[in-house]
mmCIF file of C-alpha atoms in Angstrom:
data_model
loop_
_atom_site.group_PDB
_atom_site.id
_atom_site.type_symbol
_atom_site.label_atom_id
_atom_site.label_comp_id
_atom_site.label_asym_id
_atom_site.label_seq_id
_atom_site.Cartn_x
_atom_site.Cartn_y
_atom_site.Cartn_z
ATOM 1 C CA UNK D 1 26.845 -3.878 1.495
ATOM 2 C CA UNK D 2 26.525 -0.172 0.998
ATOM 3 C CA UNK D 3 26.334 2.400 3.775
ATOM 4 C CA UNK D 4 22.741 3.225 4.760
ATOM 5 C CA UNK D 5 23.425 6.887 3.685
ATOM 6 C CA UNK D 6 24.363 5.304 0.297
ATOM 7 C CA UNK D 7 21.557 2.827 0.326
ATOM 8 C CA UNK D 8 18.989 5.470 1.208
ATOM 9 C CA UNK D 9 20.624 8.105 -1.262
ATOM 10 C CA UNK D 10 19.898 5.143 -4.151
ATOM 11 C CA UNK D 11 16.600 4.777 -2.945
ATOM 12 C CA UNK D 12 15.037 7.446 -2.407
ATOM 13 C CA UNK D 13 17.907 9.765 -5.010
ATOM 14 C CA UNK D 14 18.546 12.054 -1.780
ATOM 15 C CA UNK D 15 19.547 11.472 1.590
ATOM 16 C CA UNK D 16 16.038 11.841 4.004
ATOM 17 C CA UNK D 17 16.672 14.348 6.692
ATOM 18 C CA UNK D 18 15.460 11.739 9.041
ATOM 19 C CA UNK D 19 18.037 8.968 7.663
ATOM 20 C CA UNK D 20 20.843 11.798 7.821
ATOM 21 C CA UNK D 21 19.969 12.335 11.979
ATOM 22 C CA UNK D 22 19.894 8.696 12.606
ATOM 23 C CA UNK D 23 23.153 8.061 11.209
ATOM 24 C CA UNK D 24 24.586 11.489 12.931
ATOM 25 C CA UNK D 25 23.358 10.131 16.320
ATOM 26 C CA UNK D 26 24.326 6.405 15.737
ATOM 27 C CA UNK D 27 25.445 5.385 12.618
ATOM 28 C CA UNK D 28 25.370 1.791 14.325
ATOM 29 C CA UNK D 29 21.151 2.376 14.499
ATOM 30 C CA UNK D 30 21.340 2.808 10.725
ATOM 31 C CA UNK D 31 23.009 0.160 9.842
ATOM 32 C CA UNK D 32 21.236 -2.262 11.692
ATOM 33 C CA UNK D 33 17.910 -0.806 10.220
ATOM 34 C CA UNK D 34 19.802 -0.560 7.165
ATOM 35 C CA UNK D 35 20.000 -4.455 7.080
ATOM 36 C CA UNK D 36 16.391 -5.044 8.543
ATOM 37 C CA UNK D 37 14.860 -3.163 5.483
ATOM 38 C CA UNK D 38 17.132 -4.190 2.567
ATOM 39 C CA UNK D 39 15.947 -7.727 3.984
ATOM 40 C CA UNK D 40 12.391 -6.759 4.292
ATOM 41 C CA UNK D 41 12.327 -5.214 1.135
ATOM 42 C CA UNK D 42 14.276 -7.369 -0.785
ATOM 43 C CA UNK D 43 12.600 -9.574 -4.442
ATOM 44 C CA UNK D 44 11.035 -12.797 -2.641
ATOM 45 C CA UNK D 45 7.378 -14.467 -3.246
ATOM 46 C CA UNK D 46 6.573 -10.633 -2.922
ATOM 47 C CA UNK D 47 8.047 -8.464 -5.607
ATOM 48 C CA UNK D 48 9.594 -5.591 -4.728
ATOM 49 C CA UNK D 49 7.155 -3.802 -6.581
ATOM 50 C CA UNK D 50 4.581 -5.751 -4.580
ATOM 51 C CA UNK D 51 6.228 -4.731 -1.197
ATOM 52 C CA UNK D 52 6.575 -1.021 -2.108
ATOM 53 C CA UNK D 53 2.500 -0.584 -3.806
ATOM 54 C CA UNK D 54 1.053 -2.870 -0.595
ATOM 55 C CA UNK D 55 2.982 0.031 1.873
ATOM 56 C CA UNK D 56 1.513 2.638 -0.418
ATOM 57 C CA UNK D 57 -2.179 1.006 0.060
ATOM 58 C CA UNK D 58 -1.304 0.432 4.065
ATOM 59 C CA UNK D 59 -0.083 3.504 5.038
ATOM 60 C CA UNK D 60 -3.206 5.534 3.030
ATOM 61 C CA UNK D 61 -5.339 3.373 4.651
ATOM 62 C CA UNK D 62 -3.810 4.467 8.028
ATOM 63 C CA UNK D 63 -3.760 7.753 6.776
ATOM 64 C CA UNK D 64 -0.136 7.647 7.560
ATOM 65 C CA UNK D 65 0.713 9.928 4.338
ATOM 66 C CA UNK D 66 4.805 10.482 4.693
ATOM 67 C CA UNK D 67 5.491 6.747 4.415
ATOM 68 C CA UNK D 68 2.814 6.400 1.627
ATOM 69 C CA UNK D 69 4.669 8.522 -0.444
ATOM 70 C CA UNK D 70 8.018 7.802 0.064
ATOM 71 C CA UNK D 71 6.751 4.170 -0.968
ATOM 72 C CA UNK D 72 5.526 5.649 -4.145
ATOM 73 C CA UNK D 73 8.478 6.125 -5.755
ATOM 74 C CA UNK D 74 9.535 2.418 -5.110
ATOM 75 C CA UNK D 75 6.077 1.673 -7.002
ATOM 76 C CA UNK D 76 6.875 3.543 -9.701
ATOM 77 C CA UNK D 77 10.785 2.764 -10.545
ATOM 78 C CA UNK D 78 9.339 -1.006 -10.035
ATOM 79 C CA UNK D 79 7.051 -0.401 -13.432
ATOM 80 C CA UNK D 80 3.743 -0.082 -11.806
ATOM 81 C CA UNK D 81 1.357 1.652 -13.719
ATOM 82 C CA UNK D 82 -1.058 4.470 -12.625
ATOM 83 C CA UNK D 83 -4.004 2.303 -13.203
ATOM 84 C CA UNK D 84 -2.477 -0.314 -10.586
ATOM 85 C CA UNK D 85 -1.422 2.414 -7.738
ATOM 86 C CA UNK D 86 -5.429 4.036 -8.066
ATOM 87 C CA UNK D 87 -6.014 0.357 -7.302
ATOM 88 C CA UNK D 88 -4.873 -0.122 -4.357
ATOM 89 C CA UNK D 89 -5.416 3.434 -3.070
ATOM 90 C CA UNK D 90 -9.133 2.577 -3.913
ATOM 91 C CA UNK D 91 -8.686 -1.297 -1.511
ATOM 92 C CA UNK D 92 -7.556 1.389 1.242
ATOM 93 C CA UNK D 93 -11.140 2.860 1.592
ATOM 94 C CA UNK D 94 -12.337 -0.454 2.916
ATOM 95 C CA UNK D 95 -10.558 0.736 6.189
ATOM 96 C CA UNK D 96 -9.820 4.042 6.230
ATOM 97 C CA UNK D 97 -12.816 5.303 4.502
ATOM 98 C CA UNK D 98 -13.007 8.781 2.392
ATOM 99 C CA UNK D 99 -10.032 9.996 4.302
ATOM 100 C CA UNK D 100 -7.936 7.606 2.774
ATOM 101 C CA UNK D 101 -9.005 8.384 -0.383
ATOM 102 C CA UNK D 102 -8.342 11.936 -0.133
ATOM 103 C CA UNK D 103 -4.683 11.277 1.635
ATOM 104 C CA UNK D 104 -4.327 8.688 -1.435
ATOM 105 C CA UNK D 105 -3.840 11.692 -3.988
ATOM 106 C CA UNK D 106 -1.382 12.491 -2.507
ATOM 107 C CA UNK D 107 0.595 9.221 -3.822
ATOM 108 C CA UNK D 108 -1.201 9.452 -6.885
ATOM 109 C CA UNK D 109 -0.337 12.858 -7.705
ATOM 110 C CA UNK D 110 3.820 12.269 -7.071
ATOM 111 C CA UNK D 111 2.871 8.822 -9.391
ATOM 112 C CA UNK D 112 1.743 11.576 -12.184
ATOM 113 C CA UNK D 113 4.921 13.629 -11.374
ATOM 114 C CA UNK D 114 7.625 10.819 -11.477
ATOM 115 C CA UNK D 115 6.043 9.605 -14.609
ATOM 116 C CA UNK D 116 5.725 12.723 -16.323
ATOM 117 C CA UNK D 117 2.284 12.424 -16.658
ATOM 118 C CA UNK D 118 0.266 15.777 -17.522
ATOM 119 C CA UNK D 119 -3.389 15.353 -16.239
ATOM 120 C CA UNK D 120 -6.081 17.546 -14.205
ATOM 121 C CA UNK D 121 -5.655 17.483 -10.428
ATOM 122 C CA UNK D 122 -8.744 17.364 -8.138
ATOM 123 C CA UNK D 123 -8.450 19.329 -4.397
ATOM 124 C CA UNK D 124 -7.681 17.046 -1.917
ATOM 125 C CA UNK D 125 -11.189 17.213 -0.105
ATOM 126 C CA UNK D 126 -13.073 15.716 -2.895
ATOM 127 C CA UNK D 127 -15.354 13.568 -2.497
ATOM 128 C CA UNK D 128 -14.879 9.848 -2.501
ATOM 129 C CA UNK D 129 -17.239 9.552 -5.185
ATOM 130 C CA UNK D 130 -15.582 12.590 -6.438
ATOM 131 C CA UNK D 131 -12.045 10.813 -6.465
ATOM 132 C CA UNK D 132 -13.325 6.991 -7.899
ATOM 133 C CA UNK D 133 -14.233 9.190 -10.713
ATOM 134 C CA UNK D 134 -11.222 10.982 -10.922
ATOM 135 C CA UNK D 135 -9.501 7.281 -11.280
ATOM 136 C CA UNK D 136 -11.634 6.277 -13.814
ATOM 137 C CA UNK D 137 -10.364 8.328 -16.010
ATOM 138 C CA UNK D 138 -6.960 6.415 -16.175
ATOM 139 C CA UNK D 139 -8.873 3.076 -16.609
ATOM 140 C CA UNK D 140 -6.854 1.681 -19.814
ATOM 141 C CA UNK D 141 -8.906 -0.927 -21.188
ATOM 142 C CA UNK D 142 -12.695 -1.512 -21.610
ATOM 143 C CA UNK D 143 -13.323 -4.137 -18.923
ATOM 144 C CA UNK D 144 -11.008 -1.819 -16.632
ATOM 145 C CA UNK D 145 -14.121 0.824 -17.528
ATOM 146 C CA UNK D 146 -16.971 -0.908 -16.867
ATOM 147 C CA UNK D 147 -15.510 -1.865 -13.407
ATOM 148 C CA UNK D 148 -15.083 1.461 -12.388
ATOM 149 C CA UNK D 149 -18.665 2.159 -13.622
ATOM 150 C CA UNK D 150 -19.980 -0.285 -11.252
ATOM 151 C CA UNK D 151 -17.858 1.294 -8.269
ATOM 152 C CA UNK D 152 -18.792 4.678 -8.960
ATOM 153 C CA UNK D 153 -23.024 3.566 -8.949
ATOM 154 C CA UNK D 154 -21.785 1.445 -5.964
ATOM 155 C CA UNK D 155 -20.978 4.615 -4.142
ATOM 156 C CA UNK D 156 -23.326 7.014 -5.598
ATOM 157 C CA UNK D 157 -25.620 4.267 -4.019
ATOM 158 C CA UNK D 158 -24.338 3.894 -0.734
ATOM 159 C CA UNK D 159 -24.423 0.174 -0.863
ATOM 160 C CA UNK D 160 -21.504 -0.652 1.617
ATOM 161 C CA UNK D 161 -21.520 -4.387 1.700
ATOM 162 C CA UNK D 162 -21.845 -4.193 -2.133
ATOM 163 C CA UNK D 163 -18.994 -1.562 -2.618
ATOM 164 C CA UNK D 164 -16.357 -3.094 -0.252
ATOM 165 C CA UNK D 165 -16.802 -6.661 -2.235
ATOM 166 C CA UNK D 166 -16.762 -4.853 -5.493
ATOM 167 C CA UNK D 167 -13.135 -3.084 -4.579
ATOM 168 C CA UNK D 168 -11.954 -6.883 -3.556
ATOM 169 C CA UNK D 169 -12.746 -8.187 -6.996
ATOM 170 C CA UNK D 170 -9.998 -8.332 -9.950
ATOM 171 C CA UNK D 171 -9.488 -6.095 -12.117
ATOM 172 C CA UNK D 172 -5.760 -4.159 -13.506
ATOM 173 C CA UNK D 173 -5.400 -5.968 -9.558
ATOM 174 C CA UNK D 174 -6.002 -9.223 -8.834
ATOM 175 C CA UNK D 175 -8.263 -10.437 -5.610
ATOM 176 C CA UNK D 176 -5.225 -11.908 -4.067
ATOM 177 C CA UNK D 177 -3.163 -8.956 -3.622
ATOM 178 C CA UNK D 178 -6.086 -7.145 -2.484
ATOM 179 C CA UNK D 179 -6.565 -9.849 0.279
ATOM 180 C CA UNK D 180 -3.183 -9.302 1.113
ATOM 181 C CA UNK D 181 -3.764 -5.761 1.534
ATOM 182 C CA UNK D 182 -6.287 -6.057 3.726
ATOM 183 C CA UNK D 183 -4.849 -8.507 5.912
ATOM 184 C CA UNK D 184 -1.355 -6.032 6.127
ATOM 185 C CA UNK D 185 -3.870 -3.098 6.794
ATOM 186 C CA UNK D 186 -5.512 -4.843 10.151
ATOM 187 C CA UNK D 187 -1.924 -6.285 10.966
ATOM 188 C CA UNK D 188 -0.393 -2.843 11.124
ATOM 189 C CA UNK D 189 -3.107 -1.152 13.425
ATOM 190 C CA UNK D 190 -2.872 -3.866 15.993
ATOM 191 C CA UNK D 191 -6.218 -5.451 15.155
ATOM 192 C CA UNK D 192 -5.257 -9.190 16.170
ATOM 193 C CA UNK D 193 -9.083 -10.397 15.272
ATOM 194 C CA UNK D 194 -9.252 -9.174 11.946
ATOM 195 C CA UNK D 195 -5.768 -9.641 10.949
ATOM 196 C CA UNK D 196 -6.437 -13.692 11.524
ATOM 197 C CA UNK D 197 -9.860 -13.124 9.788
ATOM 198 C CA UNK D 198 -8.231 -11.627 6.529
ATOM 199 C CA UNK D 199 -5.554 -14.119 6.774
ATOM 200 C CA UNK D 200 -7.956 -17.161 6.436
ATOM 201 C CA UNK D 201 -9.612 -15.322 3.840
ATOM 202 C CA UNK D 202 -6.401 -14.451 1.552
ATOM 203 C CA UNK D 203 -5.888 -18.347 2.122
ATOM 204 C CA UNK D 204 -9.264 -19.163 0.938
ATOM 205 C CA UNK D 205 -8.818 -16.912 -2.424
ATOM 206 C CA UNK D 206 -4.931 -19.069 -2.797
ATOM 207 C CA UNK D 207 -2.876 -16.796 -1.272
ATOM 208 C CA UNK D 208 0.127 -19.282 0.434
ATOM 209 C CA UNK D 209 1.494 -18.712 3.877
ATOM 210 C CA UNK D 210 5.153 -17.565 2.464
ATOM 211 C CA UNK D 211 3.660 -14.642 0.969
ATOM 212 C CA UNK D 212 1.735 -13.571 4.150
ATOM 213 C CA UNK D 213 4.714 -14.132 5.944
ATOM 214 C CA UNK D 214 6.532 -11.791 3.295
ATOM 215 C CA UNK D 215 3.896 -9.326 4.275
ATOM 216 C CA UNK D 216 4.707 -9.164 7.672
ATOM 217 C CA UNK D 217 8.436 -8.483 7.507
ATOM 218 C CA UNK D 218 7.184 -5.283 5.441
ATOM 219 C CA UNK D 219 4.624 -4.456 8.160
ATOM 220 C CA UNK D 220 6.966 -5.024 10.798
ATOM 221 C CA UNK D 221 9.227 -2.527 8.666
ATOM 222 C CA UNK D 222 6.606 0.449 8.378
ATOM 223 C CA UNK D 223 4.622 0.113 12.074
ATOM 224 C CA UNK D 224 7.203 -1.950 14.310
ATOM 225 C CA UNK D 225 8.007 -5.464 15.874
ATOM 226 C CA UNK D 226 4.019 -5.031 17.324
ATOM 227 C CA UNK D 227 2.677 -5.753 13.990
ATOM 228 C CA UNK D 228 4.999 -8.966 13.945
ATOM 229 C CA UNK D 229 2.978 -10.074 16.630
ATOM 230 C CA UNK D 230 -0.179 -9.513 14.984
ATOM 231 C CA UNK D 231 0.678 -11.484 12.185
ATOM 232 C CA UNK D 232 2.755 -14.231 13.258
ATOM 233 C CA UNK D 233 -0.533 -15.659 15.399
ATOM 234 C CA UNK D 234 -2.338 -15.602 12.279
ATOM 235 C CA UNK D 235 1.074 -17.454 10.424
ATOM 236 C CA UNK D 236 0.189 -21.335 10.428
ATOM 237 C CA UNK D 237 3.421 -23.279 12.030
ATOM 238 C CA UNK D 238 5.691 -24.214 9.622
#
């Protein structure tokens, strides 16, 4: 296995200042989180592309920006597409709200950058409305269009309840992944409740227990051994 300095330097194509002082005060530390993530992170029932865009949706909906974008770049070198990453920025709102929205471009902006993309930026205190239009601008297909039309009326409107179902539905996304993003969301802010409530209901739209657990060894990775013990209650015994 490769060095965490080299494992981080292939990850991430530099060395993270905060990898570099780990290693200088333990190099033993690194390691051992050096195994822990290349476990977490590694191709499973969850992609790796899966693992990286579900951190990016987390950690803007916990408005927890550095780890959002160092996960972008794992979403992008795994081939996800710009229409998939506004996606699940857009899930995020259903916790975090407008802030995570405007964090969100954040991701979506380095997204444009790593792919060479040339398009229009909007100021990072748009509105939500502001920024679901904004999105809908990269919607590729026709379908893809018409959903966004719905979201934008949806919050023109103000019709919560509507608007958080709508941004469950499939669309470049399917419902299932956004399930699963909601359930990682309440697991890694220590919300025991709803992380067993979103559980059940990512099992009631066929979301299997492997890939829940799958999404806790990622949560676990990005907020701690806490958020293991959010989800693990909701984990059915094998």
């Amino acid at each position: 296995m490769a060095t965490g300095l080299e494992y981080f330097k292939k990850v991430y194509d530099v060395v993270p200042g905060w990898v570099q002082k780990m290693h200088d005060y333990n190099p033993a530390m690194l390691d051992h989180y050096t195994a822990l993530r290349g476990a977490a992170m590694a191709d499973g029932v969850l992609s790796v592309k899966e693992k990286d865009i579900l951190l990016v949706g987390i950690n803007s909906a916990r408005h927890y920006a550095r780890s959002m974008v160092y996960h972008t770049k794992g979403t992008i070198d795994g081939g996800a597409t710009l229409g998939e990453l506004a996606e699940y920025l857009l899930v995020a709102y259903n916790y975090g709200g407008e802030k995570a929205l405007q964090i969100g471009l954040q991701s979506f902006e380095y997204a444009l950058e790593l792919t060479g993309t040339h398009a229009e930026k909007i100021p990072h205190d748009a509105t939500a409305t502001d920024i679901v239009r904004y999105y809908a601008h990269f919607a590729s297909t026709e379908e893809s269009k018409s959903y966004y039309e719905q979201l934008i009326s949806l919050f023109v409107n103000g019709d919560e309840n509507a608007l958080s179902a709508k941004l469950l539905e499939s669309n470049i996304v399917n419902e299932q992944m956004k399930y699963i993003l909601m359930t990682g969301i309440y697991t890694t802010v220590l919300q025991n409740a709803e992380t067993d409530y979103w559980a059940k209901q990512a099992r009631e739209k066929g979301v299997d227990e492997p890939r829940l657990a799958e999404l806790g060894y990622i949560c676990l990775l990005t907020a701690g051994i806490p958020s293991w013990f959010e989800i693990s209650d909701a984990l059915i015994q094998k």
